[in-house]
Amino acid sequence: CAPTDVVCLSPVAEPHIGTSHYLATHWAQHLYPLSWSHTMIPRHSAKTIEEMRPVGSFVGATLSELQQHATPGVTLLELDELAHQRIREAGAESCYIDYHPSFGASPFGKVLCTSVNDAALHGLPYDYTLKDGDLLSLDFAVTLNGWVADSALTLVVGGTPTPSDTRLIDTCEKALHAGIQKARAGGRLGDISHAIGEVSRAAGYVVNTDFGGHGVGRTMHEDPSIPNDGEAGQGPKLKAGMVFAIEPWLMETTAEVYTDSDGWTLKSVDGSRSAHVEHTVVVTEGEPLVLTKRA
Ligand code: MG
């Protein structure tokens, strides 16, 4: 998840009455990332897209395997170690282990983001043992043969999920699908943001637009930033060969996060639970191409 540099170009008057949901919906109509005005989004050739397929498949397959292993009694460190082992076997390179952006306290130091329950994003693995009913997001990005793929999924550990967790995950997945469906040549970047935001808001969730999707290529976070809400028909034109990480994430009853004392993990301010899903997607003239499809 990358910071999105969203600005509000057209401030609107404070509404007389407003639940936080109303406010979020109202402001969402005017969200536009500053960087969109001057961004040059790389387009990759058909040959390059072919070169990107192996890393996409590797990330998808590894996430599937991690999902199977995320059972009660397993620790977050064990999941991270399994991911690390697969990276070594594949001759890949972690995008996270040395990652040290301005918003991180220190280099990440692990290869997998593990966000449990009220942890929403950037969950730093620690010696926590998973329990029945935990809501776990796994976010994984690596470089293989010089190209990056980035993907995330959310699962409920062990037994039957609660209706509210099921709804949260389903909404994220529907928002992801809606966003992917807009990754078509001829559209605009704002179409992707709007599609994600529309699904999320229609289900009654408030959307955080501070962290969202991003371009993917030789490195993990490239232009453009793709906030998880925005205005359709706005922003740069989409062209075949652009590659994006599209990644809706939602918290049950808030859009605000704080940084945990580990310096990395972003948690919901009200303790509500969070889900996050992501795919790396190629814009095409027809059906968008999902590089990180799960095995
Ligand atoms: Mg990711």
Tab-separated table of C-alpha atoms and ligand atoms in Angstrom:
chain	number	residue	atom	x	y	z
A	1	CYS	CA	0.000	0.000	0.000
A	2	ALA	CA	1.438	3.357	-0.983
A	3	PRO	CA	0.637	6.849	0.331
A	4	THR	CA	-1.624	8.460	-2.250
A	5	ASP	CA	-0.960	12.248	-1.954
A	6	VAL	CA	-4.660	12.916	-2.349
A	7	VAL	CA	-5.684	16.567	-2.311
A	8	CYS	CA	-9.104	18.112	-2.339
A	9	LEU	CA	-9.242	20.397	-5.385
A	10	SER	CA	-12.737	21.664	-4.789
A	11	PRO	CA	-13.367	22.196	-1.102
A	12	VAL	CA	-17.023	22.068	-0.274
A	13	ALA	CA	-18.955	23.780	2.482
A	14	GLU	CA	-19.362	21.919	5.730
A	15	PRO	CA	-22.735	20.212	5.494
A	16	HIS	CA	-25.351	21.177	8.133
A	17	ILE	CA	-25.938	17.670	9.183
A	18	GLY	CA	-23.451	14.979	8.664
A	19	THR	CA	-22.688	11.577	9.889
A	20	SER	CA	-19.086	10.668	9.218
A	21	HIS	CA	-20.397	8.521	6.372
A	22	TYR	CA	-22.076	11.507	4.759
A	23	LEU	CA	-18.936	13.588	5.101
A	24	ALA	CA	-16.751	10.903	3.578
A	25	THR	CA	-19.145	10.448	0.677
A	26	HIS	CA	-19.401	14.178	0.087
A	27	TRP	CA	-15.665	14.830	0.077
A	28	ALA	CA	-14.986	11.795	-2.025
A	29	GLN	CA	-16.423	13.562	-5.043
A	30	HIS	CA	-13.454	15.933	-5.028
A	31	LEU	CA	-10.489	13.696	-4.350
A	32	TYR	CA	-7.675	14.019	-6.846
A	33	PRO	CA	-4.044	13.055	-6.260
A	34	LEU	CA	-1.687	15.970	-6.831
A	35	SER	CA	0.752	13.696	-8.674
A	36	TRP	CA	-1.844	12.893	-11.365
A	37	SER	CA	-1.347	16.322	-12.969
A	38	HIS	CA	2.258	15.620	-13.960
A	39	THR	CA	2.612	11.862	-13.884
A	40	MET	CA	4.087	9.847	-16.726
A	41	ILE	CA	2.776	6.321	-16.386
A	42	PRO	CA	5.079	3.727	-17.984
A	43	ARG	CA	3.588	1.426	-20.596
A	44	HIS	CA	5.087	-2.003	-20.990
A	45	SER	CA	5.415	-3.953	-24.223
A	46	ALA	CA	3.788	-7.336	-24.794
A	47	LYS	CA	7.263	-8.855	-24.399
A	48	THR	CA	7.733	-7.208	-20.998
A	49	ILE	CA	4.283	-8.330	-19.855
A	50	GLU	CA	5.338	-11.898	-20.723
A	51	GLU	CA	8.466	-11.368	-18.596
A	52	MET	CA	6.243	-10.245	-15.713
A	53	ARG	CA	4.087	-13.378	-15.717
A	54	PRO	CA	6.460	-15.594	-13.658
A	55	VAL	CA	6.690	-13.149	-10.757
A	56	GLY	CA	2.904	-12.754	-10.775
A	57	SER	CA	2.418	-16.523	-10.686
A	58	PHE	CA	5.001	-16.897	-7.916
A	59	VAL	CA	3.331	-14.277	-5.722
A	60	GLY	CA	-0.131	-15.793	-6.355
A	61	ALA	CA	1.011	-19.345	-5.619
A	62	THR	CA	2.929	-18.339	-2.478
A	63	LEU	CA	-0.072	-16.458	-1.088
A	64	SER	CA	-2.252	-19.538	-1.703
A	65	GLU	CA	0.229	-21.678	0.202
A	66	LEU	CA	0.439	-19.176	3.067
A	67	GLN	CA	-3.363	-19.105	3.219
A	68	GLN	CA	-3.396	-22.894	3.703
A	69	HIS	CA	-0.794	-22.618	6.474
A	70	ALA	CA	-2.518	-19.820	8.383
A	71	THR	CA	-4.256	-22.090	10.890
A	72	PRO	CA	-4.734	-21.877	14.683
A	73	GLY	CA	-1.422	-22.400	16.506
A	74	VAL	CA	0.779	-21.033	13.720
A	75	THR	CA	2.740	-17.853	14.469
A	76	LEU	CA	3.111	-14.839	12.214
A	77	LEU	CA	6.887	-15.373	12.268
A	78	GLU	CA	6.406	-18.919	10.934
A	79	LEU	CA	4.343	-17.580	8.022
A	80	ASP	CA	7.046	-14.995	7.320
A	81	GLU	CA	9.729	-17.703	7.422
A	82	LEU	CA	7.762	-19.892	5.000
A	83	ALA	CA	7.463	-16.957	2.589
A	84	HIS	CA	11.182	-16.278	2.987
A	85	GLN	CA	11.990	-19.908	2.195
A	86	ARG	CA	9.927	-19.776	-1.010
A	87	ILE	CA	11.687	-16.537	-2.016
A	88	ARG	CA	15.103	-18.183	-1.577
A	89	GLU	CA	14.041	-21.283	-3.523
A	90	ALA	CA	12.747	-19.175	-6.419
A	91	GLY	CA	15.825	-16.926	-6.524
A	92	ALA	CA	13.514	-13.967	-5.959
A	93	GLU	CA	14.105	-10.866	-3.870
A	94	SER	CA	11.807	-9.431	-1.207
A	95	CYS	CA	10.489	-5.914	-1.847
A	96	TYR	CA	9.830	-5.463	1.873
A	97	ILE	CA	12.881	-6.565	3.809
A	98	ASP	CA	14.968	-3.426	3.189
A	99	TYR	CA	11.982	-1.172	2.549
A	100	HIS	CA	12.391	2.040	4.536
A	101	PRO	CA	10.082	4.846	3.389
A	102	SER	CA	9.558	8.073	5.311
A	103	PHE	CA	6.492	6.636	7.072
A	104	GLY	CA	8.355	3.573	8.402
A	105	ALA	CA	10.362	3.763	11.634
A	106	SER	CA	13.143	1.480	10.340
A	107	PRO	CA	13.694	-0.985	7.470
A	108	PHE	CA	10.767	-3.443	7.486
A	109	GLY	CA	13.049	-6.425	8.124
A	110	LYS	CA	10.515	-9.140	7.126
A	111	VAL	CA	9.223	-10.408	3.767
A	112	LEU	CA	5.481	-10.585	4.507
A	113	CYS	CA	2.939	-8.114	5.920
A	114	THR	CA	0.713	-9.881	8.457
A	115	SER	CA	-2.134	-7.674	9.691
A	116	VAL	CA	-4.344	-9.287	12.362
A	117	ASN	CA	-7.824	-8.087	13.437
A	118	ASP	CA	-7.570	-4.309	14.126
A	119	ALA	CA	-4.278	-4.132	12.185
A	120	ALA	CA	-5.167	-2.825	8.724
A	121	LEU	CA	-1.944	-2.455	6.728
A	122	HIS	CA	1.827	-2.987	6.927
A	123	GLY	CA	1.489	-5.495	9.777
A	124	LEU	CA	5.011	-6.314	10.957
A	125	PRO	CA	5.208	-10.059	11.776
A	126	TYR	CA	5.904	-10.824	15.456
A	127	ASP	CA	5.623	-13.840	17.763
A	128	TYR	CA	1.814	-13.831	17.787
A	129	THR	CA	0.114	-17.230	17.622
A	130	LEU	CA	-2.968	-17.283	15.392
A	131	LYS	CA	-6.278	-18.228	17.000
A	132	ASP	CA	-9.595	-19.450	15.702
A	133	GLY	CA	-11.541	-16.464	14.322
A	134	ASP	CA	-8.596	-14.107	13.771
A	135	LEU	CA	-9.010	-11.902	10.708
A	136	LEU	CA	-5.647	-12.014	8.925
A	137	SER	CA	-4.418	-10.050	5.901
A	138	LEU	CA	-1.289	-11.188	4.078
A	139	ASP	CA	0.440	-8.762	1.716
A	140	PHE	CA	3.381	-10.007	-0.348
A	141	ALA	CA	5.603	-8.400	-2.992
A	142	VAL	CA	8.803	-9.670	-4.592
A	143	THR	CA	11.105	-9.039	-7.537
A	144	LEU	CA	11.855	-11.938	-9.875
A	145	ASN	CA	13.857	-11.585	-13.093
A	146	GLY	CA	13.827	-7.835	-12.577
A	147	TRP	CA	10.046	-7.353	-12.318
A	148	VAL	CA	7.787	-6.864	-9.298
A	149	ALA	CA	4.375	-8.333	-8.443
A	150	ASP	CA	2.363	-7.322	-5.395
A	151	SER	CA	-0.762	-9.000	-4.017
A	152	ALA	CA	-2.755	-9.395	-0.804
A	153	LEU	CA	-5.581	-11.505	0.588
A	154	THR	CA	-7.616	-11.645	3.766
A	155	LEU	CA	-8.765	-14.811	5.511
A	156	VAL	CA	-10.465	-15.876	8.719
A	157	VAL	CA	-8.333	-18.316	10.699
A	158	GLY	CA	-9.890	-21.678	11.588
A	159	GLY	CA	-13.645	-22.015	12.069
A	160	THR	CA	-16.633	-20.159	10.788
A	161	PRO	CA	-16.273	-16.432	10.111
A	162	THR	CA	-18.706	-13.996	11.711
A	163	PRO	CA	-21.255	-12.369	9.377
A	164	SER	CA	-19.530	-9.004	9.800
A	165	ASP	CA	-16.103	-10.404	8.842
A	166	THR	CA	-17.626	-12.174	5.841
A	167	ARG	CA	-19.264	-8.931	4.757
A	168	LEU	CA	-16.046	-6.939	5.183
A	169	ILE	CA	-13.994	-9.399	3.118
A	170	ASP	CA	-16.724	-9.773	0.467
A	171	THR	CA	-16.995	-5.999	0.067
A	172	CYS	CA	-13.218	-5.657	-0.348
A	173	GLU	CA	-13.235	-8.420	-2.963
A	174	LYS	CA	-16.173	-6.881	-4.832
A	175	ALA	CA	-14.409	-3.491	-4.746
A	176	LEU	CA	-11.232	-5.116	-6.089
A	177	HIS	CA	-13.175	-6.790	-8.886
A	178	ALA	CA	-14.930	-3.512	-9.743
A	179	GLY	CA	-11.588	-1.682	-9.829
A	180	ILE	CA	-9.966	-4.353	-11.994
A	181	GLN	CA	-12.851	-4.202	-14.451
A	182	LYS	CA	-12.059	-0.508	-15.053
A	183	ALA	CA	-8.398	-1.230	-15.935
A	184	ARG	CA	-9.132	-0.948	-19.647
A	185	ALA	CA	-7.566	1.195	-22.352
A	186	GLY	CA	-9.678	4.272	-23.074
A	187	GLY	CA	-10.832	4.772	-19.499
A	188	ARG	CA	-9.384	7.104	-16.897
A	189	LEU	CA	-7.495	6.352	-13.715
A	190	GLY	CA	-10.319	7.957	-11.711
A	191	ASP	CA	-12.650	5.245	-13.033
A	192	ILE	CA	-10.698	2.663	-11.026
A	193	SER	CA	-10.733	4.770	-7.852
A	194	HIS	CA	-14.415	5.558	-8.256
A	195	ALA	CA	-15.400	1.930	-8.821
A	196	ILE	CA	-13.610	0.843	-5.627
A	197	GLY	CA	-15.087	3.705	-3.604
A	198	GLU	CA	-18.593	3.189	-4.926
A	199	VAL	CA	-18.729	-0.484	-3.892
A	200	SER	CA	-17.249	0.338	-0.472
A	201	ARG	CA	-19.584	3.256	0.228
A	202	ALA	CA	-22.663	1.418	-1.027
A	203	ALA	CA	-21.971	-1.233	1.615
A	204	GLY	CA	-21.840	1.507	4.285
A	205	TYR	CA	-18.094	1.606	4.898
A	206	VAL	CA	-16.009	4.765	5.073
A	207	VAL	CA	-12.975	4.828	2.811
A	208	ASN	CA	-9.454	5.840	3.772
A	209	THR	CA	-7.816	7.538	0.791
A	210	ASP	CA	-4.422	8.116	2.427
A	211	PHE	CA	-3.045	4.725	1.370
A	212	GLY	CA	-4.015	2.892	-1.797
A	213	GLY	CA	-2.865	1.308	-5.018
A	214	HIS	CA	0.101	2.223	-7.181
A	215	GLY	CA	2.003	1.536	-10.370
A	216	VAL	CA	4.229	-1.547	-10.415
A	217	GLY	CA	7.279	-2.256	-12.565
A	218	ARG	CA	10.965	-2.598	-11.783
A	219	THR	CA	10.148	-1.365	-8.275
A	220	MET	CA	7.180	-1.882	-5.963
A	221	HIS	CA	5.797	1.644	-5.706
A	222	GLU	CA	5.742	3.567	-8.968
A	223	ASP	CA	3.483	6.267	-10.369
A	224	PRO	CA	0.582	6.672	-10.351
A	225	SER	CA	-0.954	6.518	-6.897
A	226	ILE	CA	-4.464	5.059	-7.025
A	227	PRO	CA	-6.636	6.166	-4.106
A	228	ASN	CA	-9.511	3.908	-3.135
A	229	ASP	CA	-12.120	6.528	-3.967
A	230	GLY	CA	-12.405	9.326	-6.473
A	231	GLU	CA	-14.273	10.743	-9.393
A	232	ALA	CA	-14.977	8.749	-12.542
A	233	GLY	CA	-13.753	10.296	-15.800
A	234	GLN	CA	-10.881	12.140	-14.060
A	235	GLY	CA	-7.144	11.624	-14.147
A	236	PRO	CA	-4.702	10.222	-16.696
A	237	LYS	CA	-5.999	8.167	-19.621
A	238	LEU	CA	-5.520	4.438	-19.309
A	239	LYS	CA	-3.461	2.808	-22.034
A	240	ALA	CA	-2.623	-0.802	-22.789
A	241	GLY	CA	0.545	-1.976	-21.037
A	242	MET	CA	0.160	0.068	-17.847
A	243	VAL	CA	0.591	-2.140	-14.762
A	244	PHE	CA	-1.127	-1.335	-11.482
A	245	ALA	CA	-1.435	-2.793	-8.002
A	246	ILE	CA	-5.108	-2.293	-7.193
A	247	GLU	CA	-5.776	-2.713	-3.485
A	248	PRO	CA	-8.954	-1.844	-1.626
A	249	TRP	CA	-8.831	-2.097	2.157
A	250	LEU	CA	-11.563	-1.338	4.654
A	251	MET	CA	-12.080	-1.120	8.384
A	252	GLU	CA	-15.451	-1.971	9.846
A	253	THR	CA	-16.441	1.331	11.460
A	254	THR	CA	-13.752	3.936	10.807
A	255	ALA	CA	-11.465	5.306	8.094
A	256	GLU	CA	-8.773	6.461	10.532
A	257	VAL	CA	-5.590	4.612	11.412
A	258	TYR	CA	-2.703	5.115	13.838
A	259	THR	CA	0.794	3.625	13.784
A	260	ASP	CA	1.457	0.897	16.337
A	261	SER	CA	4.460	1.112	18.676
A	262	ASP	CA	6.331	-1.281	16.335
A	263	GLY	CA	6.691	1.726	14.008
A	264	TRP	CA	5.026	-0.017	11.059
A	265	THR	CA	1.652	-1.641	11.672
A	266	LEU	CA	-1.296	0.639	10.893
A	267	LYS	CA	-4.291	-0.063	13.144
A	268	SER	CA	-7.867	1.189	13.187
A	269	VAL	CA	-8.337	3.989	15.731
A	270	ASP	CA	-11.511	2.415	17.134
A	271	GLY	CA	-10.247	-1.161	17.307
A	272	SER	CA	-12.537	-2.322	14.506
A	273	ARG	CA	-11.400	-5.123	12.239
A	274	SER	CA	-9.905	-4.683	8.797
A	275	ALA	CA	-9.629	-6.464	5.451
A	276	HIS	CA	-7.294	-5.835	2.501
A	277	VAL	CA	-7.095	-7.485	-0.930
A	278	GLU	CA	-4.837	-6.723	-3.881
A	279	HIS	CA	-3.857	-7.861	-7.350
A	280	THR	CA	-1.263	-6.710	-9.877
A	281	VAL	CA	-3.156	-5.972	-13.085
A	282	VAL	CA	-2.222	-5.070	-16.659
A	283	VAL	CA	-4.392	-2.581	-18.557
A	284	THR	CA	-5.388	-4.034	-21.918
A	285	GLU	CA	-7.674	-3.137	-24.807
A	286	GLY	CA	-10.041	-5.854	-23.609
A	287	GLU	CA	-10.316	-7.955	-20.463
A	288	PRO	CA	-7.809	-6.712	-17.838
A	289	LEU	CA	-4.984	-9.173	-17.202
A	290	VAL	CA	-4.531	-10.225	-13.541
A	291	LEU	CA	-0.883	-11.277	-13.134
A	292	THR	CA	-1.187	-12.470	-9.511
A	293	LYS	CA	-4.057	-14.944	-9.923
A	294	ARG	CA	-3.969	-17.452	-7.088
A	295	ALA	CA	-3.071	-21.061	-7.839
B	1	MG	MG	0.871	-5.233	-1.573
